[in-house]
mmCIF file with all atom_site columns, C-alpha atoms in Angstrom:
data_model
loop_
_atom_site.group_PDB
_atom_site.id
_atom_site.type_symbol
_atom_site.label_atom_id
_atom_site.label_alt_id
_atom_site.label_comp_id
_atom_site.label_asym_id
_atom_site.label_entity_id
_atom_site.label_seq_id
_atom_site.pdbx_PDB_ins_code
_atom_site.Cartn_x
_atom_site.Cartn_y
_atom_site.Cartn_z
_atom_site.occupancy
_atom_site.B_iso_or_equiv
_atom_site.pdbx_formal_charge
_atom_site.auth_seq_id
_atom_site.auth_comp_id
_atom_site.auth_asym_id
_atom_site.auth_atom_id
_atom_site.pdbx_PDB_model_num
ATOM 1  C CA . MET E 1 1  ? -10.516 2.743  10.564  1.00 72.00 ? 1  MET E CA 1
ATOM 2  C CA . ASP E 1 2  ? -7.386  4.264  11.638  1.00 90.00 ? 2  ASP E CA 1
ATOM 3  C CA . LEU E 1 3  ? -4.967  5.635  9.268   1.00 93.00 ? 3  LEU E CA 1
ATOM 4  C CA . ARG E 1 4  ? -2.678  2.919  9.098   1.00 95.00 ? 4  ARG E CA 1
ATOM 5  C CA . GLN E 1 5  ? -5.432  0.498  8.399   1.00 95.00 ? 5  GLN E CA 1
ATOM 6  C CA . ARG E 1 6  ? -6.647  2.868  5.399   1.00 95.00 ? 6  ARG E CA 1
ATOM 7  C CA . PHE E 1 7  ? -2.865  2.885  3.882   1.00 97.00 ? 7  PHE E CA 1
ATOM 8  C CA . ALA E 1 8  ? -3.082  -0.604 4.135   1.00 97.00 ? 8  ALA E CA 1
ATOM 9  C CA . THR E 1 9  ? -5.934  -1.323 2.364   1.00 95.00 ? 9  THR E CA 1
ATOM 10 C CA . ASN E 1 10 ? -5.247  1.285  -0.336  1.00 96.00 ? 10 ASN E CA 1
ATOM 11 C CA . LEU E 1 11 ? -1.742  0.070  -1.003  1.00 97.00 ? 11 LEU E CA 1
ATOM 12 C CA . ARG E 1 12 ? -2.825  -3.591 -1.579  1.00 97.00 ? 12 ARG E CA 1
ATOM 13 C CA . ARG E 1 13 ? -6.120  -2.236 -3.626  1.00 96.00 ? 13 ARG E CA 1
ATOM 14 C CA . ILE E 1 14 ? -3.913  -0.091 -5.881  1.00 97.00 ? 14 ILE E CA 1
ATOM 15 C CA . ARG E 1 15 ? -1.101  -2.856 -6.071  1.00 98.00 ? 15 ARG E CA 1
ATOM 16 C CA . HIS E 1 16 ? -3.648  -5.424 -7.110  1.00 98.00 ? 16 HIS E CA 1
ATOM 17 C CA . ASP E 1 17 ? -5.283  -3.008 -9.643  1.00 97.00 ? 17 ASP E CA 1
ATOM 18 C CA . ARG E 1 18 ? -1.881  -2.634 -11.501 1.00 96.00 ? 18 ARG E CA 1
ATOM 19 C CA . GLY E 1 19 ? -1.291  -6.450 -11.268 1.00 97.00 ? 19 GLY E CA 1
ATOM 20 C CA . ILE E 1 20 ? 2.146   -6.099 -9.235  1.00 98.00 ? 20 ILE E CA 1
ATOM 21 C CA . SER E 1 21 ? 3.184   -8.818 -6.758  1.00 98.00 ? 21 SER E CA 1
ATOM 22 C CA . GLN E 1 22 ? 4.512   -7.627 -3.265  1.00 97.00 ? 22 GLN E CA 1
ATOM 23 C CA . GLU E 1 23 ? 7.923   -8.984 -4.480  1.00 98.00 ? 23 GLU E CA 1
ATOM 24 C CA . ASP E 1 24 ? 7.872   -7.052 -7.446  1.00 98.00 ? 24 ASP E CA 1
ATOM 25 C CA . LEU E 1 25 ? 6.537   -4.222 -5.370  1.00 98.00 ? 25 LEU E CA 1
ATOM 26 C CA . ALA E 1 26 ? 9.267   -4.444 -2.981  1.00 98.00 ? 26 ALA E CA 1
ATOM 27 C CA . TYR E 1 27 ? 11.804  -4.929 -5.600  1.00 98.00 ? 27 TYR E CA 1
ATOM 28 C CA . GLU E 1 28 ? 11.239  -1.855 -7.292  1.00 98.00 ? 28 GLU E CA 1
ATOM 29 C CA . ALA E 1 29 ? 11.000  0.242  -4.038  1.00 98.00 ? 29 ALA E CA 1
ATOM 30 C CA . GLY E 1 30 ? 14.224  -1.002 -2.666  1.00 97.00 ? 30 GLY E CA 1
ATOM 31 C CA . VAL E 1 31 ? 12.372  -2.874 0.423   1.00 97.00 ? 31 VAL E CA 1
ATOM 32 C CA . ASP E 1 32 ? 12.143  -6.225 1.876   1.00 97.00 ? 32 ASP E CA 1
ATOM 33 C CA . ARG E 1 33 ? 9.395   -8.266 0.576   1.00 97.00 ? 33 ARG E CA 1
ATOM 34 C CA . ALA E 1 34 ? 8.203   -9.233 3.876   1.00 98.00 ? 34 ALA E CA 1
ATOM 35 C CA . TYR E 1 35 ? 8.156   -5.485 4.762   1.00 98.00 ? 35 TYR E CA 1
ATOM 36 C CA . VAL E 1 36 ? 5.463   -4.578 2.397   1.00 98.00 ? 36 VAL E CA 1
ATOM 37 C CA . SER E 1 37 ? 3.610   -7.709 4.015   1.00 98.00 ? 37 SER E CA 1
ATOM 38 C CA . ARG E 1 38 ? 3.873   -5.960 7.249   1.00 98.00 ? 38 ARG E CA 1
ATOM 39 C CA . ILE E 1 39 ? 2.496   -2.645 5.870   1.00 98.00 ? 39 ILE E CA 1
ATOM 40 C CA . GLU E 1 40 ? -0.573  -4.302 3.925   1.00 97.00 ? 40 GLU E CA 1
ATOM 41 C CA . ARG E 1 41 ? -1.619  -6.334 7.323   1.00 97.00 ? 41 ARG E CA 1
ATOM 42 C CA . ALA E 1 42 ? -1.332  -2.637 8.865   1.00 96.00 ? 42 ALA E CA 1
ATOM 43 C CA . VAL E 1 43 ? 0.890   -4.314 11.424  1.00 96.00 ? 43 VAL E CA 1
ATOM 44 C CA . THR E 1 44 ? 3.745   -1.773 10.929  1.00 95.00 ? 44 THR E CA 1
ATOM 45 C CA . TYR E 1 45 ? 4.068   2.051  10.412  1.00 93.00 ? 45 TYR E CA 1
ATOM 46 C CA . VAL E 1 46 ? 5.239   3.557  7.014   1.00 94.00 ? 46 VAL E CA 1
ATOM 47 C CA . GLY E 1 47 ? 7.540   6.248  6.556   1.00 95.00 ? 47 GLY E CA 1
ATOM 48 C CA . LEU E 1 48 ? 7.099   9.326  4.194   1.00 97.00 ? 48 LEU E CA 1
ATOM 49 C CA . GLU E 1 49 ? 10.209  7.914  1.486   1.00 97.00 ? 49 GLU E CA 1
ATOM 50 C CA . ILE E 1 50 ? 8.803   4.679  1.160   1.00 97.00 ? 50 ILE E CA 1
ATOM 51 C CA . ILE E 1 51 ? 5.412   6.001  0.767   1.00 98.00 ? 51 ILE E CA 1
ATOM 52 C CA . GLY E 1 52 ? 6.794   8.349  -2.148  1.00 98.00 ? 52 GLY E CA 1
ATOM 53 C CA . LYS E 1 53 ? 8.498   5.189  -3.528  1.00 98.00 ? 53 LYS E CA 1
ATOM 54 C CA . PHE E 1 54 ? 5.686   3.062  -3.744  1.00 98.00 ? 54 PHE E CA 1
ATOM 55 C CA . ALA E 1 55 ? 3.890   5.811  -5.242  1.00 98.00 ? 55 ALA E CA 1
ATOM 56 C CA . GLU E 1 56 ? 6.485   6.431  -7.933  1.00 98.00 ? 56 GLU E CA 1
ATOM 57 C CA . VAL E 1 57 ? 6.223   2.464  -8.707  1.00 98.00 ? 57 VAL E CA 1
ATOM 58 C CA . LEU E 1 58 ? 2.642   2.104  -8.661  1.00 98.00 ? 58 LEU E CA 1
ATOM 59 C CA . LYS E 1 59 ? 2.209   5.502  -10.612 1.00 97.00 ? 59 LYS E CA 1
ATOM 60 C CA . VAL E 1 60 ? 0.215   7.154  -8.265  1.00 97.00 ? 60 VAL E CA 1
ATOM 61 C CA . ASP E 1 61 ? -0.273  10.740 -6.352  1.00 97.00 ? 61 ASP E CA 1
ATOM 62 C CA . PRO E 1 62 ? 0.903   9.566  -2.653  1.00 97.00 ? 62 PRO E CA 1
ATOM 63 C CA . VAL E 1 63 ? -2.429  11.130 -1.514  1.00 96.00 ? 63 VAL E CA 1
ATOM 64 C CA . GLU E 1 64 ? -4.451  7.994  -3.139  1.00 96.00 ? 64 GLU E CA 1
ATOM 65 C CA . PHE E 1 65 ? -2.712  5.980  -0.540  1.00 96.00 ? 65 PHE E CA 1
ATOM 66 C CA . PHE E 1 66 ? -5.097  7.983  2.267   1.00 95.00 ? 66 PHE E CA 1
ATOM 67 C CA . ALA E 1 67 ? -8.417  7.887  0.242   1.00 93.00 ? 67 ALA E CA 1
ATOM 68 C CA . THR E 1 68 ? -11.511 6.912  1.777   1.00 90.00 ? 68 THR E CA 1
ATOM 69 C CA . PRO E 1 69 ? -12.074 3.498  0.126   1.00 73.00 ? 69 PRO E CA 1
ATOM 70 C CA . SER E 1 70 ? -15.055 3.506  -1.667  1.00 71.00 ? 70 SER E CA 1
ATOM 71 C CA . ARG E 1 71 ? -17.775 1.059  -0.392  1.00 56.00 ? 71 ARG E CA 1
ATOM 72 C CA . SER E 1 72 ? -16.928 -1.679 -3.383  1.00 50.00 ? 72 SER E CA 1
ATOM 73 C CA . HIS E 1 73 ? -13.501 -1.449 -2.260  1.00 55.00 ? 73 HIS E CA 1
ATOM 74 C CA . ARG E 1 74 ? -14.324 -2.161 1.474   1.00 50.00 ? 74 ARG E CA 1
ATOM 75 C CA . LYS E 1 75 ? -14.264 -5.876 2.985   1.00 49.00 ? 75 LYS E CA 1
ATOM 76 C CA . THR E 1 76 ? -17.626 -6.988 4.170   1.00 40.00 ? 76 THR E CA 1
#
């Protein structure tokens, strides 16, 4: 799994765990919902400023976006 895919997987998992929609995350972070979708599908790169905004909205340390997903969170 490359870094972009790892970020996408963790962002989606954390967002779901928090019960936050893509639309709400996008609004709170000040970005377009379609951009959040592209990030979660790992089709675009994300900058540090946006990573910081996502971490603030989701109330996580930014390092959580880069953690190796546990088996229970991996797609099979």
